[in-house]
Short mmCIF file of C-alpha atoms and ligand atoms in Angstrom, two decimals:
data_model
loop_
_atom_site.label_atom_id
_atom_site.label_comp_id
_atom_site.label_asym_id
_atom_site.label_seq_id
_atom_site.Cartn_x
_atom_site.Cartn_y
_atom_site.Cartn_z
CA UNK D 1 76.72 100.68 92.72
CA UNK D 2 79.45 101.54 94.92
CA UNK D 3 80.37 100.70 97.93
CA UNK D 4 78.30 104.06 99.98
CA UNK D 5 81.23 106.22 101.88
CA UNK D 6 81.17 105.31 105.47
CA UNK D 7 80.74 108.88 107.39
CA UNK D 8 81.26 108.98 110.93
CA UNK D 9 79.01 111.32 112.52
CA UNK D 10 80.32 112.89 115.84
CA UNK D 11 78.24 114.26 118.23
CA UNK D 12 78.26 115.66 121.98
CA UNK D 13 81.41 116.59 123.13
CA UNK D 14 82.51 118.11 126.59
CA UNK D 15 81.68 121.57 125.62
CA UNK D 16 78.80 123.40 127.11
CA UNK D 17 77.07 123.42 123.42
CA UNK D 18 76.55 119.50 124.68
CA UNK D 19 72.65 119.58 123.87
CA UNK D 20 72.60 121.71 120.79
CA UNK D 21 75.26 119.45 119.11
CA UNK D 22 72.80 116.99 119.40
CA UNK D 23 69.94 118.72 117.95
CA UNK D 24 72.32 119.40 114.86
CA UNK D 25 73.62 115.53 114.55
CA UNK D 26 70.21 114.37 114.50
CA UNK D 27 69.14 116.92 111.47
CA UNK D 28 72.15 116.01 109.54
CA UNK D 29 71.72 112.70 110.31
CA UNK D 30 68.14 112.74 108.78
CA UNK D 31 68.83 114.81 105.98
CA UNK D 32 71.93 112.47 104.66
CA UNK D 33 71.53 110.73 101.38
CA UNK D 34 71.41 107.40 102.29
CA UNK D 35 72.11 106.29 98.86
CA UNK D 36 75.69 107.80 98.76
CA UNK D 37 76.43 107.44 102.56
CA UNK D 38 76.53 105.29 105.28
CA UNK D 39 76.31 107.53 108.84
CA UNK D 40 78.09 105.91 112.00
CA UNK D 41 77.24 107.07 114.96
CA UNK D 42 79.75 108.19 117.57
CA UNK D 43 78.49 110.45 120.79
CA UNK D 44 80.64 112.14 123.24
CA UNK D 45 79.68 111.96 126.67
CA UNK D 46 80.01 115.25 128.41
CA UNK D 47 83.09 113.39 130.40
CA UNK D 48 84.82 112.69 126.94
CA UNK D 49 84.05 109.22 126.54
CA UNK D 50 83.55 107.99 122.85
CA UNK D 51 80.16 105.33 122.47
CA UNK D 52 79.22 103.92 119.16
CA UNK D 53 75.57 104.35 118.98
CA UNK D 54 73.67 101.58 116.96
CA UNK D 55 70.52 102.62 117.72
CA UNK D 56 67.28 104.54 116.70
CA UNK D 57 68.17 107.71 115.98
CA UNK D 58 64.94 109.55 117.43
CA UNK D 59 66.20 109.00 120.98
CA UNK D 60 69.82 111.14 120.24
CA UNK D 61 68.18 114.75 120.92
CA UNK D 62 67.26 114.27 124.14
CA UNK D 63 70.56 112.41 125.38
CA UNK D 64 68.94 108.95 125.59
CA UNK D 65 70.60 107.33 123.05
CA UNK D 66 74.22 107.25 125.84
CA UNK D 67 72.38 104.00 127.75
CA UNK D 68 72.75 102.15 124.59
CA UNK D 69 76.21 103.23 123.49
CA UNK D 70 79.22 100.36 123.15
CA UNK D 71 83.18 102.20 124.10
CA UNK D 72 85.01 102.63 120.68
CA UNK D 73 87.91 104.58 120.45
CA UNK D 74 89.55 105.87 117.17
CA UNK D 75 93.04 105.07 116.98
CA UNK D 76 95.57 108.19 115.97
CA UNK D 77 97.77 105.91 113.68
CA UNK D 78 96.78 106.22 110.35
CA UNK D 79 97.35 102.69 109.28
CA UNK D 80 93.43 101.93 111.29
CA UNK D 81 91.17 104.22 109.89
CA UNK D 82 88.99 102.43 111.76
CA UNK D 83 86.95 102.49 115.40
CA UNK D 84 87.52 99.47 117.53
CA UNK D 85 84.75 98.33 119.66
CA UNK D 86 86.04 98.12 123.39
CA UNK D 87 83.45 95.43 124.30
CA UNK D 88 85.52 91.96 124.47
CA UNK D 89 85.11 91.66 120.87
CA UNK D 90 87.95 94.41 119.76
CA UNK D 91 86.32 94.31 115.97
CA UNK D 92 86.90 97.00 113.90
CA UNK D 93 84.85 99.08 112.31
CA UNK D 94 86.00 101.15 109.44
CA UNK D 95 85.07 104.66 108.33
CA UNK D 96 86.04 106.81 105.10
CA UNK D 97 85.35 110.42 106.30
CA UNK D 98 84.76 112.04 109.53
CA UNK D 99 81.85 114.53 110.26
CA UNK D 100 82.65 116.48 113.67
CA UNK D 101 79.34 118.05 114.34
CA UNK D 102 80.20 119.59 118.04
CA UNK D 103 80.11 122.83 118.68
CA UNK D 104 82.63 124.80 120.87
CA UNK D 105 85.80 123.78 123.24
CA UNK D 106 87.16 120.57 122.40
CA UNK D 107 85.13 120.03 119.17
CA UNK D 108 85.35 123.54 116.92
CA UNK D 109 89.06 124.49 118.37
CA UNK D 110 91.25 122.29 116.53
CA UNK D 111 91.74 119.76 119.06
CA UNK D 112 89.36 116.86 117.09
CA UNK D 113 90.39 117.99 113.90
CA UNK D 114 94.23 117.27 115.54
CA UNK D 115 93.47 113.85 116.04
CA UNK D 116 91.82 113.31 112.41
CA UNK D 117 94.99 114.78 111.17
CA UNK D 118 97.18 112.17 112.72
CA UNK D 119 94.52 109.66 111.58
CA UNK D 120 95.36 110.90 107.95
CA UNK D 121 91.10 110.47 108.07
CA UNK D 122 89.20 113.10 105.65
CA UNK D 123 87.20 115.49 107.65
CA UNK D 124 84.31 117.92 107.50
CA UNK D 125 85.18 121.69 108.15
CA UNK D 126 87.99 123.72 109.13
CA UNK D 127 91.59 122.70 109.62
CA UNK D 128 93.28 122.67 113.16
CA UNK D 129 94.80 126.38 112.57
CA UNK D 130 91.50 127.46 111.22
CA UNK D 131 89.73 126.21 113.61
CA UNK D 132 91.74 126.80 116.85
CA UNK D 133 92.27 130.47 115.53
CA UNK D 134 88.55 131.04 115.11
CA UNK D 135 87.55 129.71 118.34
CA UNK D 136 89.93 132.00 119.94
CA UNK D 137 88.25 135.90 120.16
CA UNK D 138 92.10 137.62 120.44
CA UNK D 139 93.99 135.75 117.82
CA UNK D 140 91.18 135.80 115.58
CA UNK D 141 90.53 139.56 116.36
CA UNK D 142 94.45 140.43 115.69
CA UNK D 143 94.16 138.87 112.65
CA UNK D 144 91.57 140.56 111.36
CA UNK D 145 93.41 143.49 112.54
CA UNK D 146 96.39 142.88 110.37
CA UNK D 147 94.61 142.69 107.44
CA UNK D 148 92.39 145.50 107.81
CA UNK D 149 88.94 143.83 108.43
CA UNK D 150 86.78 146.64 110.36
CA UNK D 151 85.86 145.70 113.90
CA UNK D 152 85.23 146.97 117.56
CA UNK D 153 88.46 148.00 119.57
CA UNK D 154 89.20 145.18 122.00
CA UNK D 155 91.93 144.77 124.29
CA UNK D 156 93.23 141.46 125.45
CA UNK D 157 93.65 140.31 128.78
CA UNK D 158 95.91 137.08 130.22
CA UNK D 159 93.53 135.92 133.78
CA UNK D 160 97.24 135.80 134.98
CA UNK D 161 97.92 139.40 134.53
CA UNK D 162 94.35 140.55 135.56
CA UNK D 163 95.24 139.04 139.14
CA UNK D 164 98.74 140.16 138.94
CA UNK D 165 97.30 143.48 138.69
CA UNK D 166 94.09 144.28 138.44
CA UNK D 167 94.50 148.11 139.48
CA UNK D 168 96.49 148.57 135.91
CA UNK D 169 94.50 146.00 134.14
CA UNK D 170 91.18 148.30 134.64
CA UNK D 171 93.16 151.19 134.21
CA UNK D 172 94.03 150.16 131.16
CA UNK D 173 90.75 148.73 129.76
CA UNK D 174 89.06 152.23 130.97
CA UNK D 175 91.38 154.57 128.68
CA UNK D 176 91.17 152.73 125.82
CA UNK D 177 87.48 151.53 125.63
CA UNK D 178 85.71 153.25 128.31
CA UNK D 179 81.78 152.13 129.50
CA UNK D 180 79.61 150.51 128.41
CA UNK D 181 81.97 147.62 127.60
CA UNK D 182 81.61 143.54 126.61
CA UNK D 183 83.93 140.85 128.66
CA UNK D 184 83.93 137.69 127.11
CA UNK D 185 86.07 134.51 127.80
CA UNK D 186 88.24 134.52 124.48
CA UNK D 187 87.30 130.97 123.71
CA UNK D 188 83.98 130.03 124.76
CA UNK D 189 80.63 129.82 122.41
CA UNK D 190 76.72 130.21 123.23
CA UNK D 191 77.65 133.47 124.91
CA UNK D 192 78.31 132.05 128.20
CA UNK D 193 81.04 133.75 130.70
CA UNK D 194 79.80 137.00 128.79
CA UNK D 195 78.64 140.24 130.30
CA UNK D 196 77.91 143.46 129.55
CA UNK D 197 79.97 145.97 131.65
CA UNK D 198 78.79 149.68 132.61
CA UNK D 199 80.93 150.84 135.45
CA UNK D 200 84.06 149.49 137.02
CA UNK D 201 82.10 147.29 139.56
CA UNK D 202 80.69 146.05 136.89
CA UNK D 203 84.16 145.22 134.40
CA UNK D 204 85.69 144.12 137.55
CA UNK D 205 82.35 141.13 138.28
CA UNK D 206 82.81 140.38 134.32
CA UNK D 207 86.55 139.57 134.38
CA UNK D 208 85.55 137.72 137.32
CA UNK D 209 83.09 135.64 135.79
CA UNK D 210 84.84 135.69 132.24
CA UNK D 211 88.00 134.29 134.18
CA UNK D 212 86.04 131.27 135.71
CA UNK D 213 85.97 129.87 132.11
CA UNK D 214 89.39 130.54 130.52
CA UNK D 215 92.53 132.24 131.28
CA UNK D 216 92.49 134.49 128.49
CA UNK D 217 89.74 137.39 128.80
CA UNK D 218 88.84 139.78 126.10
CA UNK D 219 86.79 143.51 126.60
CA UNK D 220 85.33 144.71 123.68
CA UNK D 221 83.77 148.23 123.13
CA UNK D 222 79.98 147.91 122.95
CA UNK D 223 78.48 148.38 119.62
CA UNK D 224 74.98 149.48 119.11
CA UNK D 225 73.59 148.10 115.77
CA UNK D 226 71.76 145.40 114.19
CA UNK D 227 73.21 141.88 114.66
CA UNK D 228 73.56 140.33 110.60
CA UNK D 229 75.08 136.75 109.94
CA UNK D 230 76.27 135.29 106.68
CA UNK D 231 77.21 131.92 105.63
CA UNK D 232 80.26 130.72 103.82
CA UNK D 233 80.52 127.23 101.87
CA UNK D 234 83.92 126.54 99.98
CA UNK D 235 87.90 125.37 100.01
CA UNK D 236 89.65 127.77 97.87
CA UNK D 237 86.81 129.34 96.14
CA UNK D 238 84.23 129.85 98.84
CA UNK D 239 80.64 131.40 98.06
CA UNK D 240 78.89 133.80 100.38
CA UNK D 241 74.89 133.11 101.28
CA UNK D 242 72.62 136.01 101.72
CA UNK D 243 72.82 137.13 105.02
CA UNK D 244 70.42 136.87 107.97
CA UNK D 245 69.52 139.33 110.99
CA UNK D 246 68.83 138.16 114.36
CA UNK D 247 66.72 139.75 116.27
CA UNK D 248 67.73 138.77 120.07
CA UNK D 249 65.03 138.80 122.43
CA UNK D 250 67.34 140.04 125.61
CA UNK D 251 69.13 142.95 125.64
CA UNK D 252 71.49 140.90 123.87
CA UNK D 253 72.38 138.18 122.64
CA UNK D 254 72.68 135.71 125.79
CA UNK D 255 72.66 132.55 126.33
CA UNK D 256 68.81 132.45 126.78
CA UNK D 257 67.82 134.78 123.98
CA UNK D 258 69.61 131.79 121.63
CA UNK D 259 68.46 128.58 123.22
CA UNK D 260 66.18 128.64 126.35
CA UNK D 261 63.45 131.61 125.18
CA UNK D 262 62.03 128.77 122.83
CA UNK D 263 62.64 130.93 119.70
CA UNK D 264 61.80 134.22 121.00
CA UNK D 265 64.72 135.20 119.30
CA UNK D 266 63.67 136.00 115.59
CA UNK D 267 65.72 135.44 112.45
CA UNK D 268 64.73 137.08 109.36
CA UNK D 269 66.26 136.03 106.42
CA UNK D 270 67.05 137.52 103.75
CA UNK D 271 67.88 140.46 106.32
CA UNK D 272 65.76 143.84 105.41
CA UNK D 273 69.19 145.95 103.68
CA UNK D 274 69.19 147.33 100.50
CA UNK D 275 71.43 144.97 97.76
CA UNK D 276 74.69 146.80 98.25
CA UNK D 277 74.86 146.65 101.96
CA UNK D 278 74.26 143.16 101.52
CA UNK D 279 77.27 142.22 98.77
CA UNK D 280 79.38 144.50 101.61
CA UNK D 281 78.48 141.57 104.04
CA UNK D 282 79.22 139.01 101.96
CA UNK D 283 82.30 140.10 100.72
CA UNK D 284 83.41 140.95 104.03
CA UNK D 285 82.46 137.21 104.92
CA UNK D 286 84.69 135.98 102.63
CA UNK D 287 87.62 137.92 103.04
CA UNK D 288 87.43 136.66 107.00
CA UNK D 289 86.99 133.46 105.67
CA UNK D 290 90.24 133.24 103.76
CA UNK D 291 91.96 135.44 106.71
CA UNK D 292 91.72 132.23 108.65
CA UNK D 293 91.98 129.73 105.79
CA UNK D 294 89.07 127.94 106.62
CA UNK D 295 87.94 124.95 104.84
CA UNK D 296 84.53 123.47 103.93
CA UNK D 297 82.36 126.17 106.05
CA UNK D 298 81.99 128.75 108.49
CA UNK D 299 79.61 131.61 109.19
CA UNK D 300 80.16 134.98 109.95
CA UNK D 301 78.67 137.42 112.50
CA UNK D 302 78.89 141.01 112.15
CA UNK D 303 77.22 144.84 113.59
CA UNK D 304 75.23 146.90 111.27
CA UNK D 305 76.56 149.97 113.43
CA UNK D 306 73.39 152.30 114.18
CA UNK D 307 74.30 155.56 112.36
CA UNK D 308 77.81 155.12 110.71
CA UNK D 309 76.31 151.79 109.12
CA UNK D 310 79.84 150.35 109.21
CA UNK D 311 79.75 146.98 109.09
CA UNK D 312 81.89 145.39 111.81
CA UNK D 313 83.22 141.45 111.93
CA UNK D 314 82.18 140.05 115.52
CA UNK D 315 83.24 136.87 114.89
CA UNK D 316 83.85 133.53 112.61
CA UNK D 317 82.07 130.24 113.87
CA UNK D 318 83.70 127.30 112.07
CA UNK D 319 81.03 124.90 113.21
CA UNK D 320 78.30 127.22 113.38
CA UNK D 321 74.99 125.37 115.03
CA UNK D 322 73.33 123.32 112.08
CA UNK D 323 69.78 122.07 113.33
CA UNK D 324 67.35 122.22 110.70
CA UNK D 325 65.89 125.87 111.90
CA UNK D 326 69.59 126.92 112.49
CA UNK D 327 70.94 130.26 110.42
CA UNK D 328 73.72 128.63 108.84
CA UNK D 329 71.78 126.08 106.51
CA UNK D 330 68.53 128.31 106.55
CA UNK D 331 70.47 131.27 104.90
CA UNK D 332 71.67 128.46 102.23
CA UNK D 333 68.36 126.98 101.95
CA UNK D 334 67.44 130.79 101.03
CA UNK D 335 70.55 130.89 98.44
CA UNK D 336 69.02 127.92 96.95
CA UNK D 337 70.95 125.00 98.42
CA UNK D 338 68.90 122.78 100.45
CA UNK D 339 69.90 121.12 103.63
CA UNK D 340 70.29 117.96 102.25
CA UNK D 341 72.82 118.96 98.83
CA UNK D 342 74.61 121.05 102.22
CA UNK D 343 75.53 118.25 103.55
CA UNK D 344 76.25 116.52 100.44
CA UNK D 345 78.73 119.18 99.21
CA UNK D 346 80.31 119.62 102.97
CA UNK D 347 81.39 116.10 102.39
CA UNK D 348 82.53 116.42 98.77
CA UNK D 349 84.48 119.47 99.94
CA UNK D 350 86.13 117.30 102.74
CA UNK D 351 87.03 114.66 100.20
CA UNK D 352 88.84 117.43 97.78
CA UNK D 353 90.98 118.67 100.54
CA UNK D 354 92.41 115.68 101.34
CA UNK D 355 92.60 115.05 97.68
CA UNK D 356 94.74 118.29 97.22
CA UNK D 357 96.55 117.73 100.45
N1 LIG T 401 81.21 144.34 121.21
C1 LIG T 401 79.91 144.08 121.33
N2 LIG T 401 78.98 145.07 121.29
C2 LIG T 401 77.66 144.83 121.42
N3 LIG T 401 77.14 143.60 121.62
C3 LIG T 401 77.98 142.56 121.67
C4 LIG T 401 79.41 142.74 121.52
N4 LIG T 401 79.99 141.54 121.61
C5 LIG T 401 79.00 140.65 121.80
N5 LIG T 401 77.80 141.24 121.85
C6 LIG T 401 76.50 140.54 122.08
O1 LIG T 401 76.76 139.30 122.73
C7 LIG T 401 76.42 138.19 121.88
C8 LIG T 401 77.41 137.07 122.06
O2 LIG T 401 78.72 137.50 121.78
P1 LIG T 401 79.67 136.68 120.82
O3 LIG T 401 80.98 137.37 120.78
O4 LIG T 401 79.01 136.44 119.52
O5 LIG T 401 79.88 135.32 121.63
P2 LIG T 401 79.61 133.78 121.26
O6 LIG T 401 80.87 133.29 120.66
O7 LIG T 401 79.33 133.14 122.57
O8 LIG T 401 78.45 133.74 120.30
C9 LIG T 401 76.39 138.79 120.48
O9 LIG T 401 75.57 138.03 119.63
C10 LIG T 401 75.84 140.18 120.76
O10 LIG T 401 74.43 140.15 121.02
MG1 LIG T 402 78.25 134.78 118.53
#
């Protein structure tokens, strides 16, 4: 048999999706064909330090596994393709394909998939533009925009301008969206910096508190509907999943209606909507999908507005959160693609676009 492809598996990172990165390395981990790959393990500490991680696997969820990690780094020049161990030995270790399983700043926005680029390494997921445009909530929103996908009115704001200003700033925000209105850090994930704003005390705390985590803000109109996801898997010809609903168990989404409420949060897949609504939502998934060129997967949230029934793109995740009772592989599992061929074809995809590249 062949030699098995050597896949290093990344996990961690210095986003605030730390934890739940973890839970997602460890399923894919578990769920990898060992007969056609070899995983090697590199963690992220929080700070940004890279550890190779030869140990048991079981103790990565829970953050133990960092006691026992040895310093590697991954040199940019593409004549390595290989980590060297920074323990007095220097020895190299060499991997085929890399499998960036962090979720957020620093790990979903282009930056990692930068440094694979430069590497001229193989990688799982979305390019640096697809990625770095995703992650970001204006540019991804004015793209949208420019090719007609239907969404909320937003309006961008620069932190900069907000304190430059803040009289014309609200102003502004006020005549073109009015109350109740969402402020959201443009690139964040897990819903944190985000608030939902009903008078101008209100928009004026939420820029505050959206500001503290980037300098770029966006507002959004609030929509009132029913939250549906769908998943994409694909280069040039991507396929749309059925779609999922979530059911958040706040009065929105937050940041403990999707991790800390211990799955009070309900997902129902396939989501309860007659067959046409759904092929609307997938189609609509795939169009955003090959707005931003994205590569190997992403999944798409929209609204299910309450009484037009429009269906509105919220946003693209290009490294959507992949633990085993995630919505991403769950909605392929219900397509008939189980989480183990997922992984398996997220690798062969990686592997064609370098191919084609
Ligand atoms: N314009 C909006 N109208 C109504 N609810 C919204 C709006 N934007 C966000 N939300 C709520 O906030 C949650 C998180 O917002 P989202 O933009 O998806 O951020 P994140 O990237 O952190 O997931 C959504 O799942 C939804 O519950
Ligand atoms: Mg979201």
């Amino acid at each position: 048999m062949a030699d098995k492809l050597k896949v290093g598996v990344i996990f961690g990172g210095q986003s605030g999706e730390h934890e739940v990165s973890l839970i997602s390395a460890t399923s894919i981990i578990n769920n990898m064909d060992r007969d056609k790959y070899q995983p090697i393990l590199i963690g992220i500490t929080k700070e940004g330090k890279w550890l190779l991680y030869r140990g048991d696997e079981g103790l990565i969820k829970d953050g133990r596994w960092q006691k026992f990690g040895v310093p590697v780094i991954f040199p940019p020049d593409p004549s390595y393709k290989c980590l060297i161990v920074q323990d007095g030995t220097y020895k190299s270790i060499p991997v085929d394909i890399m499998f960036p399983v962090l979720h957020g700043p620093r790990g979903e926005d282009g930056t990692i998939q930068g440094v694979f680029e430069m590497a001229g390494i193989p990688y799982v997921g979305c390019g640096v533009v697809s990625s770095s445009v995703g992650m970001d909530k204006v540019v991804s929103k004015e793209l949208f925009k420019a090719h007609g996908l239907p969404q909320c009115d937003f309006v961008g704001v620069l932190k900069n301008t907000y304190l430059e200003d803040r009289e014309g700033v609200i102003k502004n925000i006020e005549d073109r969206l009015g109350y109740p209105c969402f402020v959201k850090p443009a690139n964040m994930g897990s819903s944190v910096g985000i608030s939902k704003a009903r008078n101008r005390q209100q928009l004026m705390e939420g820029l505050d508190l959206a500001g503290r985590y980037d300098t770029k803000i966006i507002v959004e109109q609030c929509i009132k509907g029913r939250e549906i996801e769908c998943s994409v898997l694909g280069n040039h010809q991507p396929m749309a999943s059925t779609v999922g609903e979530i059911l958040p168990s706040n009065e929105f989404y937050d940041y403990d209606a999707k991790y800390r409420d211990q799955g009070a949060s309900k997902l129902i897949i396939p989501a309860p909507l007659d067959d046409e609504k759904i092929d609307e939502i997938r189609g609509l998934a795939v169009k955003a999908f090959k707005i931003l060129n994205c590569s190997g997967l992403a999944r798409a949230d929209f609204f299910l507005e309450e009484g037009t029934q429009r269906v509105l793109i919220n946003e693209l995740n290009t490294m959507p959160g992949f633990t085993d009772i995630s919505m991403y592989p769950k909605l392929w599992e219900a397509s008939g693609i189980s989480y183990g061929e997922l992984i398996d074809r997220l690798i062969q995809l990686a592997l064609e676009k370098q191919k084609f590249k």
